[in-house]
């Protein structure tokens, strides 16, 4: 830090410089990394990154201008350009295209799938046969990424045996580490389904750069990674747990339940859905979300079929307590919903619809706004710009 102040203004207190720079937007601070080696080292320091990130989150409580939607192309035949859209108000009343950035990595299948996004880092994987085998963690703002390749013997079996792979991504706030989980189910020899007893679970740490197997992992069911659009397959993250929808059998979708992975104890847990099919058809699929910090799910009749009329939001008020499920909202509408994206800071749900693209729907006012954004061959994910650095490729 002293080297920086000597090269700028010897009378400028270094603590004041830290205070001023740490309050600037991420994109502005990112430009300073090219000033000199000392500036680069200063901005890359863990203390500065943590301070800047904390202040950005605190500022976003009242000002959501750095909260963005990232448009990631999932089919890469035509282009690899992502678009960042940021809002000037918490309700996304004014959504502006801020900048475009090219995906700097290659995907063997020419398709990709977002796994999650935390603190400005976006996790992506190939959406073909290499799903979960080749994973990228990417900072779009800084144009930096890290490629993570599966090296375990179980991962090599992906080429040889019918396999289901589940991937999750999260931030370990205690250890200041970004981590991945990879769950692999291997098909039975007679191709009659997956053998849950032969599952393999491992965790990757960006800090150490290694995969670590979780021994004796007890999975209560088959976690679903369906053929639905990429946006709808990211796990929810609540109270330190990654959360997925799961089944006992792929042939009985109405007998679904919830599987959570506690990232602290590294234990799996089963939780039940409320009896929402008392109000909906047995074929309707719940989509897990986070609503005001609570686990929630969204359900709409037949999810995209013609004639959809009712959208419902259920919320688990106390995480892990099945009795705390309540039906928060139930709204009749003529709009045909496809897939939910998530909630914005104004507690509007962002939904991809058949005819109008992405809309923001307010269950309290019963009003919807067309955002003029579309999911054709792309996926929208919530994204916040940050200065979290990654090693060079």
PDB file of C-alpha atoms in Angstrom, residues 272-277 325:
ATOM      1  CA  UNK A 272     -40.836 -33.295   1.950  1.00  0.00           C
ATOM      2  CA  UNK A 273     -42.810 -30.970  -0.269  1.00  0.00           C
ATOM      3  CA  UNK A 274     -46.189 -29.827   1.050  1.00  0.00           C
ATOM      4  CA  UNK A 275     -49.231 -31.420  -0.563  1.00  0.00           C
ATOM      5  CA  UNK A 276     -49.369 -28.840  -3.346  1.00  0.00           C
ATOM      6  CA  UNK A 277     -50.819 -31.351  -5.794  1.00  0.00           C
ATOM      7  CA  UNK A 325     -44.574 -24.679   4.485  1.00  0.00           C
TER       8      UNK A 325
END
